[in-house]
mmCIF file of C-alpha atoms in Angstrom:
data_model
loop_
_atom_site.group_PDB
_atom_site.id
_atom_site.type_symbol
_atom_site.label_atom_id
_atom_site.label_comp_id
_atom_site.label_asym_id
_atom_site.label_seq_id
_atom_site.Cartn_x
_atom_site.Cartn_y
_atom_site.Cartn_z
ATOM 1 C CA MET A 1412 -109.566 155.301 151.620
ATOM 2 C CA ALA A 1413 -108.880 153.807 155.031
ATOM 3 C CA ILE A 1414 -109.607 150.154 155.703
ATOM 4 C CA ALA A 1415 -113.307 149.758 156.598
ATOM 5 C CA SER A 1416 -114.169 148.065 159.878
ATOM 6 C CA TYR A 1417 -117.453 146.452 160.899
ATOM 7 C CA TYR A 1418 -117.746 144.757 164.302
ATOM 8 C CA THR A 1419 -121.058 143.508 165.699
ATOM 9 C CA PRO A 1420 -120.507 140.857 168.380
ATOM 10 C CA THR A 1421 -123.956 141.172 169.983
ATOM 11 C CA HIS A 1422 -126.198 138.089 169.877
ATOM 12 C CA VAL A 1423 -129.660 139.332 168.840
ATOM 13 C CA LEU A 1424 -132.880 137.397 169.332
ATOM 14 C CA MET A 1425 -136.063 139.062 168.045
ATOM 15 C CA GLY A 1426 -139.689 137.985 168.187
ATOM 16 C CA LYS A 1427 -142.605 137.372 170.498
ATOM 17 C CA GLY A 1428 -141.382 136.103 173.857
ATOM 18 C CA ALA A 1429 -137.714 136.791 173.086
ATOM 19 C CA TYR A 1430 -137.224 138.128 176.632
ATOM 20 C CA LYS A 1431 -137.802 134.618 177.994
ATOM 21 C CA GLU A 1432 -134.385 133.646 176.616
ATOM 22 C CA VAL A 1433 -132.729 135.828 179.245
ATOM 23 C CA VAL A 1434 -131.735 132.931 181.510
ATOM 24 C CA ASN A 1435 -130.104 130.972 178.684
ATOM 25 C CA GLU A 1436 -128.149 134.054 177.661
ATOM 26 C CA LEU A 1437 -127.053 134.826 181.230
ATOM 27 C CA LYS A 1438 -125.854 131.250 181.715
ATOM 28 C CA LYS A 1439 -123.750 131.535 178.557
ATOM 29 C CA GLN A 1440 -122.020 134.463 180.257
ATOM 30 C CA ASN A 1441 -121.579 132.512 183.528
ATOM 31 C CA ALA A 1442 -123.474 135.223 185.395
ATOM 32 C CA THR A 1443 -124.032 134.677 189.127
ATOM 33 C CA LYS A 1444 -125.136 138.129 190.308
ATOM 34 C CA VAL A 1445 -127.059 140.417 187.986
ATOM 35 C CA LEU A 1446 -127.870 144.100 188.303
ATOM 36 C CA ILE A 1447 -131.189 144.801 186.552
ATOM 37 C CA HIS A 1448 -131.195 148.446 185.541
ATOM 38 C CA TYR A 1449 -134.336 150.149 184.258
ATOM 39 C CA GLY A 1450 -136.100 153.473 183.868
ATOM 40 C CA SER A 1451 -139.834 154.068 183.992
ATOM 41 C CA ASP A 1452 -142.551 152.209 185.866
ATOM 42 C CA ARG A 1453 -143.939 150.974 182.538
ATOM 43 C CA ILE A 1454 -142.178 147.622 182.963
ATOM 44 C CA LYS A 1455 -143.635 147.328 186.461
ATOM 45 C CA LYS A 1456 -147.165 148.019 185.303
ATOM 46 C CA ASN A 1457 -147.014 145.529 182.429
ATOM 47 C CA GLY A 1458 -145.446 142.863 184.636
ATOM 48 C CA LEU A 1459 -142.233 142.485 182.638
ATOM 49 C CA LEU A 1460 -139.891 143.403 185.494
ATOM 50 C CA ASP A 1461 -141.435 140.933 187.938
ATOM 51 C CA GLU A 1462 -141.470 138.154 185.357
ATOM 52 C CA VAL A 1463 -137.818 138.683 184.402
ATOM 53 C CA VAL A 1464 -136.730 138.806 188.047
ATOM 54 C CA SER A 1465 -138.627 135.559 188.728
ATOM 55 C CA LEU A 1466 -137.132 133.802 185.714
ATOM 56 C CA ILE A 1467 -133.612 134.746 186.721
ATOM 57 C CA GLU A 1468 -134.000 134.030 190.447
ATOM 58 C CA GLU A 1469 -135.575 130.638 189.747
ATOM 59 C CA SER A 1470 -132.474 129.704 187.748
ATOM 60 C CA GLY A 1471 -130.298 130.266 190.813
ATOM 61 C CA ILE A 1472 -128.873 133.605 189.696
ATOM 62 C CA LYS A 1473 -129.139 136.404 192.262
ATOM 63 C CA THR A 1474 -130.627 139.749 191.163
ATOM 64 C CA PHE A 1475 -130.354 143.355 192.291
ATOM 65 C CA THR A 1476 -132.481 146.158 190.840
ATOM 66 C CA LEU A 1477 -131.813 149.831 190.242
ATOM 67 C CA GLY A 1478 -134.474 151.964 188.568
ATOM 68 C CA GLY A 1479 -134.864 155.647 187.917
ATOM 69 C CA VAL A 1480 -133.111 156.139 184.575
ATOM 70 C CA VAL A 1481 -134.488 159.193 182.773
ATOM 71 C CA PRO A 1482 -134.070 160.437 179.193
ATOM 72 C CA ASN A 1483 -130.625 162.010 178.908
ATOM 73 C CA PRO A 1484 -129.411 159.610 181.668
ATOM 74 C CA ARG A 1485 -127.611 161.191 184.593
ATOM 75 C CA VAL A 1486 -124.137 160.443 185.873
ATOM 76 C CA SER A 1487 -125.429 160.726 189.462
ATOM 77 C CA LEU A 1488 -127.472 157.518 189.013
ATOM 78 C CA VAL A 1489 -124.549 155.877 187.212
ATOM 79 C CA ARG A 1490 -122.405 156.499 190.285
ATOM 80 C CA LYS A 1491 -125.039 154.794 192.467
ATOM 81 C CA GLY A 1492 -124.942 151.820 190.108
ATOM 82 C CA VAL A 1493 -121.157 151.642 190.270
ATOM 83 C CA GLU A 1494 -121.288 151.706 194.057
ATOM 84 C CA LEU A 1495 -123.874 148.899 194.137
ATOM 85 C CA VAL A 1496 -121.913 146.713 191.701
ATOM 86 C CA LYS A 1497 -118.708 147.055 193.700
ATOM 87 C CA LYS A 1498 -120.419 146.514 197.047
ATOM 88 C CA GLU A 1499 -122.270 143.341 195.983
ATOM 89 C CA ASN A 1500 -119.613 141.916 193.626
ATOM 90 C CA ILE A 1501 -122.109 141.886 190.766
ATOM 91 C CA ASP A 1502 -120.738 140.263 187.605
ATOM 92 C CA PHE A 1503 -123.362 141.113 184.952
ATOM 93 C CA ILE A 1504 -125.556 144.109 184.113
ATOM 94 C CA LEU A 1505 -128.960 143.664 182.444
ATOM 95 C CA ALA A 1506 -130.760 146.638 180.938
ATOM 96 C CA ILE A 1507 -134.543 146.546 180.614
ATOM 97 C CA GLY A 1508 -135.525 149.586 178.612
ATOM 98 C CA GLY A 1509 -134.327 151.698 175.729
ATOM 99 C CA GLY A 1510 -131.217 153.616 174.814
ATOM 100 C CA SER A 1511 -131.068 155.733 177.962
ATOM 101 C CA VAL A 1512 -131.106 152.650 180.178
ATOM 102 C CA ILE A 1513 -128.532 150.847 178.041
ATOM 103 C CA ASP A 1514 -126.254 153.892 177.997
ATOM 104 C CA SER A 1515 -126.502 154.120 181.774
ATOM 105 C CA CYS A 1516 -125.591 150.426 182.000
ATOM 106 C CA LYS A 1517 -122.558 150.960 179.777
ATOM 107 C CA ALA A 1518 -121.387 153.797 182.006
ATOM 108 C CA ILE A 1519 -121.874 151.627 185.102
ATOM 109 C CA GLY A 1520 -119.922 148.895 183.327
ATOM 110 C CA TYR A 1521 -117.027 151.257 182.705
ATOM 111 C CA GLY A 1522 -117.072 152.769 186.182
ATOM 112 C CA SER A 1523 -117.246 149.463 188.012
ATOM 113 C CA LEU A 1524 -113.835 148.458 186.651
ATOM 114 C CA TYR A 1525 -112.199 151.828 187.294
ATOM 115 C CA ASP A 1526 -110.709 153.348 190.439
ATOM 116 C CA GLY A 1527 -111.541 156.948 189.509
ATOM 117 C CA ASP A 1528 -114.793 158.761 188.752
ATOM 118 C CA VAL A 1529 -116.734 157.402 185.768
ATOM 119 C CA TRP A 1530 -117.248 160.919 184.388
ATOM 120 C CA ASP A 1531 -113.530 160.896 183.518
ATOM 121 C CA PHE A 1532 -114.404 158.772 180.479
ATOM 122 C CA TYR A 1533 -117.054 161.208 179.248
ATOM 123 C CA SER A 1534 -114.985 164.339 179.878
ATOM 124 C CA GLN A 1535 -112.070 162.692 178.019
ATOM 125 C CA LYS A 1536 -109.797 162.792 181.037
ATOM 126 C CA ALA A 1537 -109.388 159.024 180.754
ATOM 127 C CA THR A 1538 -109.991 156.255 178.216
ATOM 128 C CA PRO A 1539 -111.752 153.006 179.179
ATOM 129 C CA THR A 1540 -109.689 149.834 179.093
ATOM 130 C CA ALA A 1541 -112.490 147.463 180.114
ATOM 131 C CA CYS A 1542 -116.232 147.223 180.706
ATOM 132 C CA MET A 1543 -118.426 144.758 182.559
ATOM 133 C CA SER A 1544 -120.548 142.312 180.582
ATOM 134 C CA ILE A 1545 -123.937 143.777 179.626
ATOM 135 C CA GLY A 1546 -127.112 142.489 178.002
ATOM 136 C CA CYS A 1547 -130.530 143.981 177.388
ATOM 137 C CA ILE A 1548 -134.214 143.355 177.028
ATOM 138 C CA LEU A 1549 -135.220 146.158 174.677
ATOM 139 C CA THR A 1550 -138.522 147.920 175.375
ATOM 140 C CA MET A 1551 -137.984 151.048 173.271
ATOM 141 C CA ALA A 1552 -136.519 151.049 169.775
ATOM 142 C CA ALA A 1553 -134.768 154.327 169.046
ATOM 143 C CA ALA A 1554 -131.155 154.840 170.071
ATOM 144 C CA GLY A 1555 -129.710 151.588 168.736
ATOM 145 C CA SER A 1556 -127.466 151.393 171.793
ATOM 146 C CA GLU A 1557 -128.165 147.654 171.966
ATOM 147 C CA MET A 1558 -125.757 147.133 169.046
ATOM 148 C CA SER A 1559 -123.574 150.239 169.105
ATOM 149 C CA ASP A 1560 -120.213 151.105 170.643
ATOM 150 C CA SER A 1561 -121.632 154.336 172.049
ATOM 151 C CA SER A 1562 -123.045 155.650 175.304
ATOM 152 C CA VAL A 1563 -124.080 159.208 176.117
ATOM 153 C CA ILE A 1564 -124.402 160.494 179.681
ATOM 154 C CA THR A 1565 -125.439 163.860 181.123
ATOM 155 C CA ASN A 1566 -123.649 165.429 184.083
ATOM 156 C CA ASP A 1567 -126.187 166.853 186.522
ATOM 157 C CA GLU A 1568 -123.721 169.625 187.323
ATOM 158 C CA GLY A 1569 -123.370 172.032 184.420
ATOM 159 C CA GLY A 1570 -125.790 170.266 182.080
ATOM 160 C CA LEU A 1571 -123.009 168.702 180.031
ATOM 161 C CA LYS A 1572 -124.044 165.810 177.772
ATOM 162 C CA ARG A 1573 -121.087 163.787 176.540
ATOM 163 C CA GLY A 1574 -120.431 160.511 174.764
ATOM 164 C CA CYS A 1575 -117.927 157.688 175.060
ATOM 165 C CA ASN A 1576 -117.295 155.222 172.235
ATOM 166 C CA THR A 1577 -115.373 151.970 172.615
ATOM 167 C CA ASP A 1578 -115.893 148.344 171.643
ATOM 168 C CA TYR A 1579 -115.550 147.335 175.302
ATOM 169 C CA CYS A 1580 -119.172 148.322 175.982
ATOM 170 C CA ARG A 1581 -120.781 146.294 173.212
ATOM 171 C CA LEU A 1582 -123.571 144.126 174.572
ATOM 172 C CA LYS A 1583 -123.289 140.354 174.848
ATOM 173 C CA PHE A 1584 -126.924 139.903 173.877
ATOM 174 C CA ALA A 1585 -130.034 141.905 172.982
ATOM 175 C CA LEU A 1586 -133.531 140.439 173.322
ATOM 176 C CA LEU A 1587 -136.051 142.229 171.117
ATOM 177 C CA ASP A 1588 -139.783 141.659 171.618
ATOM 178 C CA PRO A 1589 -141.763 144.172 169.536
ATOM 179 C CA GLU A 1590 -144.891 143.703 171.664
ATOM 180 C CA TYR A 1591 -143.181 145.432 174.586
ATOM 181 C CA THR A 1592 -143.003 148.644 172.546
ATOM 182 C CA TYR A 1593 -146.798 148.790 172.085
ATOM 183 C CA SER A 1594 -147.332 150.913 175.200
ATOM 184 C CA LEU A 1595 -144.859 153.638 174.262
ATOM 185 C CA PRO A 1596 -146.498 157.084 174.298
ATOM 186 C CA LYS A 1597 -147.053 158.611 170.865
ATOM 187 C CA TYR A 1598 -144.495 161.366 171.437
ATOM 188 C CA GLN A 1599 -141.785 158.868 172.386
ATOM 189 C CA THR A 1600 -142.549 156.785 169.309
ATOM 190 C CA ALA A 1601 -142.231 159.856 167.099
ATOM 191 C CA CYS A 1602 -138.936 160.813 168.767
ATOM 192 C CA ALA A 1603 -137.745 157.257 168.170
ATOM 193 C CA VAL A 1604 -138.537 157.399 164.454
ATOM 194 C CA VAL A 1605 -136.479 160.579 164.088
ATOM 195 C CA ASP A 1606 -133.573 159.210 166.134
ATOM 196 C CA ILE A 1607 -133.420 156.021 164.065
ATOM 197 C CA MET A 1608 -133.510 157.955 160.803
ATOM 198 C CA MET A 1609 -130.862 160.396 161.988
ATOM 199 C CA HIS A 1610 -128.407 157.628 162.853
ATOM 200 C CA THR A 1611 -128.406 156.711 159.167
ATOM 201 C CA ILE A 1612 -128.721 160.280 157.845
ATOM 202 C CA GLU A 1613 -125.621 161.275 159.836
ATOM 203 C CA ARG A 1614 -123.727 158.502 158.048
ATOM 204 C CA PHE A 1615 -125.222 159.362 154.649
ATOM 205 C CA PHE A 1616 -124.183 163.014 154.393
ATOM 206 C CA ILE A 1617 -120.417 162.963 154.425
ATOM 207 C CA LYS A 1618 -117.627 164.518 152.412
ATOM 208 C CA GLY A 1619 -115.968 161.842 150.335
ATOM 209 C CA THR A 1620 -116.804 158.547 148.691
ATOM 210 C CA THR A 1621 -119.538 156.076 149.582
ATOM 211 C CA LEU A 1622 -120.300 152.483 148.605
ATOM 212 C CA ALA A 1623 -123.287 152.103 146.291
ATOM 213 C CA PHE A 1624 -124.416 149.002 148.192
ATOM 214 C CA THR A 1625 -124.231 150.850 151.505
ATOM 215 C CA ASP A 1626 -126.176 153.778 150.037
ATOM 216 C CA ASN A 1627 -128.854 151.345 148.870
ATOM 217 C CA MET A 1628 -129.133 149.777 152.309
ATOM 218 C CA ALA A 1629 -129.206 153.176 154.002
ATOM 219 C CA THR A 1630 -131.994 154.517 151.822
ATOM 220 C CA ALA A 1631 -133.945 151.266 152.168
ATOM 221 C CA LEU A 1632 -133.826 151.641 155.955
ATOM 222 C CA LEU A 1633 -135.004 155.248 155.677
ATOM 223 C CA ARG A 1634 -137.869 154.271 153.367
ATOM 224 C CA THR A 1635 -138.864 151.631 155.905
ATOM 225 C CA MET A 1636 -139.093 154.287 158.610
ATOM 226 C CA VAL A 1637 -141.070 156.634 156.362
ATOM 227 C CA LYS A 1638 -143.549 153.813 155.775
ATOM 228 C CA PHE A 1639 -143.860 152.260 159.221
ATOM 229 C CA GLY A 1640 -143.294 155.275 161.485
ATOM 230 C CA PRO A 1641 -146.714 156.817 160.774
ATOM 231 C CA ILE A 1642 -148.377 153.389 161.052
ATOM 232 C CA ALA A 1643 -146.972 152.902 164.557
ATOM 233 C CA LEU A 1644 -148.296 156.320 165.568
ATOM 234 C CA THR A 1645 -151.838 155.628 164.384
ATOM 235 C CA ASP A 1646 -151.897 151.906 165.232
ATOM 236 C CA PRO A 1647 -149.545 151.388 168.220
ATOM 237 C CA THR A 1648 -150.152 147.628 168.398
ATOM 238 C CA ASN A 1649 -149.352 146.958 164.748
ATOM 239 C CA TYR A 1650 -146.788 144.179 165.110
ATOM 240 C CA GLU A 1651 -145.340 144.545 161.613
ATOM 241 C CA ALA A 1652 -144.659 148.247 162.137
ATOM 242 C CA ARG A 1653 -143.119 147.766 165.580
ATOM 243 C CA GLU A 1654 -140.981 144.860 164.388
ATOM 244 C CA ASN A 1655 -139.591 146.810 161.439
ATOM 245 C CA ILE A 1656 -138.896 149.859 163.581
ATOM 246 C CA MET A 1657 -137.180 147.738 166.219
ATOM 247 C CA TRP A 1658 -134.793 146.083 163.785
ATOM 248 C CA ALA A 1659 -134.159 149.357 161.954
ATOM 249 C CA SER A 1660 -133.162 150.883 165.297
ATOM 250 C CA SER A 1661 -130.469 148.255 165.809
ATOM 251 C CA VAL A 1662 -129.131 148.305 162.249
ATOM 252 C CA SER A 1663 -129.146 152.089 161.962
ATOM 253 C CA HIS A 1664 -126.571 152.512 164.714
ATOM 254 C CA ASN A 1665 -124.397 149.393 164.464
ATOM 255 C CA GLY A 1666 -122.229 150.758 161.654
ATOM 256 C CA PHE A 1667 -123.854 148.873 158.775
ATOM 257 C CA THR A 1668 -125.465 151.875 157.039
ATOM 258 C CA GLY A 1669 -122.129 153.657 156.844
ATOM 259 C CA PHE A 1670 -119.792 150.742 156.186
ATOM 260 C CA GLY A 1671 -117.129 151.345 153.564
ATOM 261 C CA ASN A 1672 -117.729 155.087 153.367
ATOM 262 C CA SER A 1673 -114.728 157.375 153.530
ATOM 263 C CA TRP A 1674 -115.944 159.001 156.771
ATOM 264 C CA ARG A 1675 -117.541 157.443 159.850
ATOM 265 C CA GLY A 1676 -120.272 160.052 159.587
ATOM 266 C CA ASP A 1677 -120.978 163.752 159.955
ATOM 267 C CA TRP A 1678 -122.580 163.846 163.441
ATOM 268 C CA ALA A 1679 -122.750 167.647 163.647
ATOM 269 C CA CYS A 1680 -126.496 167.571 164.329
ATOM 270 C CA HIS A 1681 -126.020 165.008 167.085
ATOM 271 C CA GLN A 1682 -123.288 167.014 168.757
ATOM 272 C CA MET A 1683 -125.302 170.218 168.536
ATOM 273 C CA GLU A 1684 -128.346 168.440 169.918
ATOM 274 C CA HIS A 1685 -126.313 167.141 172.855
ATOM 275 C CA GLU A 1686 -125.689 170.723 173.934
ATOM 276 C CA LEU A 1687 -129.346 171.628 173.423
ATOM 277 C CA SER A 1688 -130.659 168.744 175.515
ATOM 278 C CA GLY A 1689 -127.884 169.255 178.046
ATOM 279 C CA MET A 1690 -129.121 172.809 178.573
ATOM 280 C CA PHE A 1691 -132.880 172.261 178.296
ATOM 281 C CA ASP A 1692 -133.351 168.480 178.818
ATOM 282 C CA VAL A 1693 -135.353 168.059 175.607
ATOM 283 C CA ALA A 1694 -135.959 164.609 174.134
ATOM 284 C CA HIS A 1695 -133.073 163.592 171.877
ATOM 285 C CA GLY A 1696 -135.111 162.744 168.771
ATOM 286 C CA ALA A 1697 -137.089 165.957 169.059
ATOM 287 C CA GLY A 1698 -133.905 167.974 169.460
ATOM 288 C CA LEU A 1699 -132.522 166.412 166.294
ATOM 289 C CA SER A 1700 -135.596 167.275 164.236
ATOM 290 C CA ALA A 1701 -135.477 170.848 165.555
ATOM 291 C CA ILE A 1702 -131.955 171.292 164.193
ATOM 292 C CA TRP A 1703 -131.646 169.094 161.103
ATOM 293 C CA SER A 1704 -133.394 171.088 158.374
ATOM 294 C CA THR A 1705 -131.582 174.286 159.383
ATOM 295 C CA TRP A 1706 -128.265 172.421 159.282
ATOM 296 C CA ALA A 1707 -129.190 170.927 155.901
ATOM 297 C CA ARG A 1708 -130.026 174.291 154.331
ATOM 298 C CA TYR A 1709 -126.790 175.718 155.736
ATOM 299 C CA VAL A 1710 -124.531 173.006 154.283
ATOM 300 C CA TYR A 1711 -126.273 171.552 151.225
ATOM 301 C CA LYS A 1712 -124.315 173.560 148.649
ATOM 302 C CA GLU A 1713 -121.233 171.498 149.574
ATOM 303 C CA ASN A 1714 -122.850 168.696 147.532
ATOM 304 C CA PRO A 1715 -126.432 169.428 146.405
ATOM 305 C CA LYS A 1716 -126.437 166.308 144.237
ATOM 306 C CA ARG A 1717 -126.174 164.178 147.386
ATOM 307 C CA PHE A 1718 -129.288 165.796 148.832
ATOM 308 C CA ALA A 1719 -131.099 165.410 145.521
ATOM 309 C CA PHE A 1720 -130.223 161.706 145.464
ATOM 310 C CA PHE A 1721 -131.460 161.397 149.059
ATOM 311 C CA GLY A 1722 -134.838 162.935 148.189
ATOM 312 C CA HIS A 1723 -135.252 160.724 145.147
ATOM 313 C CA GLU A 1724 -134.340 157.471 146.892
ATOM 314 C CA VAL A 1725 -136.075 158.044 150.238
ATOM 315 C CA PHE A 1726 -139.199 159.986 149.257
ATOM 316 C CA GLY A 1727 -139.476 159.217 145.543
ATOM 317 C CA LEU A 1728 -139.032 162.843 144.520
ATOM 318 C CA GLU A 1729 -138.537 163.463 140.807
ATOM 319 C CA LEU A 1730 -135.079 164.569 139.739
ATOM 320 C CA THR A 1731 -135.365 167.669 137.561
ATOM 321 C CA GLY A 1732 -131.678 168.021 136.723
ATOM 322 C CA ASP A 1733 -131.471 171.206 138.799
ATOM 323 C CA ASP A 1734 -129.440 169.963 141.768
ATOM 324 C CA ASP A 1735 -130.114 173.030 143.925
ATOM 325 C CA LYS A 1736 -133.853 172.804 143.350
ATOM 326 C CA ASP A 1737 -133.909 169.054 143.972
ATOM 327 C CA ALA A 1738 -131.772 169.396 147.113
ATOM 328 C CA ASN A 1739 -134.111 171.973 148.597
ATOM 329 C CA ALA A 1740 -137.098 169.803 147.719
ATOM 330 C CA ALA A 1741 -135.486 166.910 149.596
ATOM 331 C CA ILE A 1742 -134.855 169.080 152.672
ATOM 332 C CA ASP A 1743 -138.416 170.443 152.550
ATOM 333 C CA LYS A 1744 -139.846 166.920 152.266
ATOM 334 C CA THR A 1745 -137.805 165.629 155.216
ATOM 335 C CA GLU A 1746 -138.860 168.605 157.317
ATOM 336 C CA GLU A 1747 -142.475 168.007 156.283
ATOM 337 C CA PHE A 1748 -142.206 164.359 157.320
ATOM 338 C CA PHE A 1749 -140.774 165.214 160.745
ATOM 339 C CA LYS A 1750 -143.538 167.769 161.230
ATOM 340 C CA SER A 1751 -146.175 165.190 160.261
ATOM 341 C CA LEU A 1752 -144.931 163.032 163.146
ATOM 342 C CA GLY A 1753 -145.618 165.901 165.538
ATOM 343 C CA MET A 1754 -141.925 166.698 165.901
ATOM 344 C CA PRO A 1755 -140.488 170.212 166.285
ATOM 345 C CA ILE A 1756 -138.667 171.709 163.324
ATOM 346 C CA ARG A 1757 -137.403 174.789 165.174
ATOM 347 C CA ILE A 1758 -136.043 175.214 168.683
ATOM 348 C CA SER A 1759 -138.853 177.677 169.404
ATOM 349 C CA ASP A 1760 -141.316 174.803 168.899
ATOM 350 C CA PHE A 1761 -140.265 173.634 172.391
ATOM 351 C CA GLY A 1762 -141.390 176.967 173.795
ATOM 352 C CA ILE A 1763 -137.737 177.935 174.191
ATOM 353 C CA THR A 1764 -136.553 181.436 173.304
ATOM 354 C CA LEU A 1765 -132.783 181.341 173.043
ATOM 355 C CA THR A 1766 -130.985 184.425 174.304
ATOM 356 C CA ASP A 1767 -127.773 185.720 172.755
ATOM 357 C CA ASP A 1768 -125.863 184.483 175.803
ATOM 358 C CA GLN A 1769 -127.366 181.020 175.453
ATOM 359 C CA LEU A 1770 -126.488 180.896 171.749
ATOM 360 C CA GLU A 1771 -122.902 181.722 172.623
ATOM 361 C CA GLU A 1772 -122.838 179.114 175.400
ATOM 362 C CA LEU A 1773 -124.255 176.401 173.139
ATOM 363 C CA ALA A 1774 -121.709 177.072 170.397
ATOM 364 C CA THR A 1775 -118.812 177.284 172.844
ATOM 365 C CA LYS A 1776 -119.716 174.020 174.563
ATOM 366 C CA ALA A 1777 -120.245 172.284 171.207
ATOM 367 C CA THR A 1778 -116.619 173.020 170.308
ATOM 368 C CA PHE A 1779 -115.452 171.746 173.709
ATOM 369 C CA TYR A 1780 -114.408 175.297 174.482
ATOM 370 C CA GLY A 1781 -112.497 175.729 171.251
ATOM 371 C CA LYS A 1782 -110.854 172.310 171.164
ATOM 372 C CA ARG A 1783 -112.747 170.822 168.201
ATOM 373 C CA THR A 1784 -114.811 171.467 165.090
ATOM 374 C CA LEU A 1785 -117.913 169.508 164.055
ATOM 375 C CA GLY A 1786 -118.976 167.749 160.889
ATOM 376 C CA SER A 1787 -117.479 166.192 157.785
ATOM 377 C CA PHE A 1788 -119.982 167.282 155.109
ATOM 378 C CA MET A 1789 -119.042 170.845 156.048
ATOM 379 C CA THR A 1790 -116.527 171.610 158.768
ATOM 380 C CA LEU A 1791 -118.261 173.734 161.397
ATOM 381 C CA ASP A 1792 -116.270 176.039 163.649
ATOM 382 C CA HIS A 1793 -117.669 178.080 166.531
ATOM 383 C CA ASP A 1794 -119.103 180.820 164.307
ATOM 384 C CA ARG A 1795 -120.814 178.424 161.898
ATOM 385 C CA ILE A 1796 -122.263 176.403 164.774
ATOM 386 C CA LYS A 1797 -123.598 179.596 166.332
ATOM 387 C CA ASP A 1798 -125.081 180.578 162.952
ATOM 388 C CA ILE A 1799 -126.993 177.280 162.751
ATOM 389 C CA TYR A 1800 -128.307 177.564 166.303
ATOM 390 C CA THR A 1801 -129.385 181.138 165.532
ATOM 391 C CA LEU A 1802 -131.158 180.171 162.312
ATOM 392 C CA ALA A 1803 -132.772 177.168 164.017
ATOM 393 C CA ARG A 1804 -134.200 179.124 166.921
#
């Protein structure tokens, strides 16, 4: 097995009022001009944006703001951010928001230190060699981008959704105040629960060996989401639920729940969802739940015992000794849980009817036009990917 690597340089502060530490953290980074990047008007309505701007300005650090980030963040806005950073000689980028905002910041950070077009990094025409310093005030726990090496951006032209992974984009600090997730709409909270779970599930179902300790931590995180996800939906201001979800979001995508395993993860569902949301602009978590159970039923015979173990550890399902039966019970239970959150379990649940041409386009784009396969649990070529999309529709 290859040497395992775990790198998490981000300074995390979590708790009530954590955002007020922003000035101390910016001073540690010697910031003088800060771009504050955000998405929805939610942080305007609750006063967070104005308060953060005031705190920073009063410390003598100049601020610039750029809003408008949407789910599946667009490269067109990233380019505006790059232009602003270069024009004003900005030396730090602060995200206020969730994964989409942070991913947009990472892309701006890459593009601001590059002479070409930032999309080069996401189309794999170029590889980043540097990124600006970035921090965040997290207001939505889902993507885990605050502690990951990943960013995913959508190109407005062609509906291509692509990722870029390097350690250069890892955040300097992440300020986590669970109370600022209270106002998230129910649907976004449900999408977040799925996204968090999937970041660990993608690392759990791999071909090869795993560490028992890592498996225990992974299933503990998933049990935490199964417990607190529904509580957050019915009681949005439950601090304990929001706090647990927020920390699970960070840990689920910082490499910890897959450390020491023989593969970095499977990620087929994520890659297939990227094409789905690139084409139809669906919410990422919802797209994942619409695909996962179909993928699971398609691949589980590669190692039904792994699925049986998953069902036993995460949902407490009894092991009967019949691995196929137990594996299918685990898949059914996961699908049932996603459905209980109000999440789609088929693509048609979005009101989308995929045509044969669209199925072909999705599968072709997922393989980067024949340049790659997906997955480690089962290797998926174009035809298998198309099969899963077809069965999931």
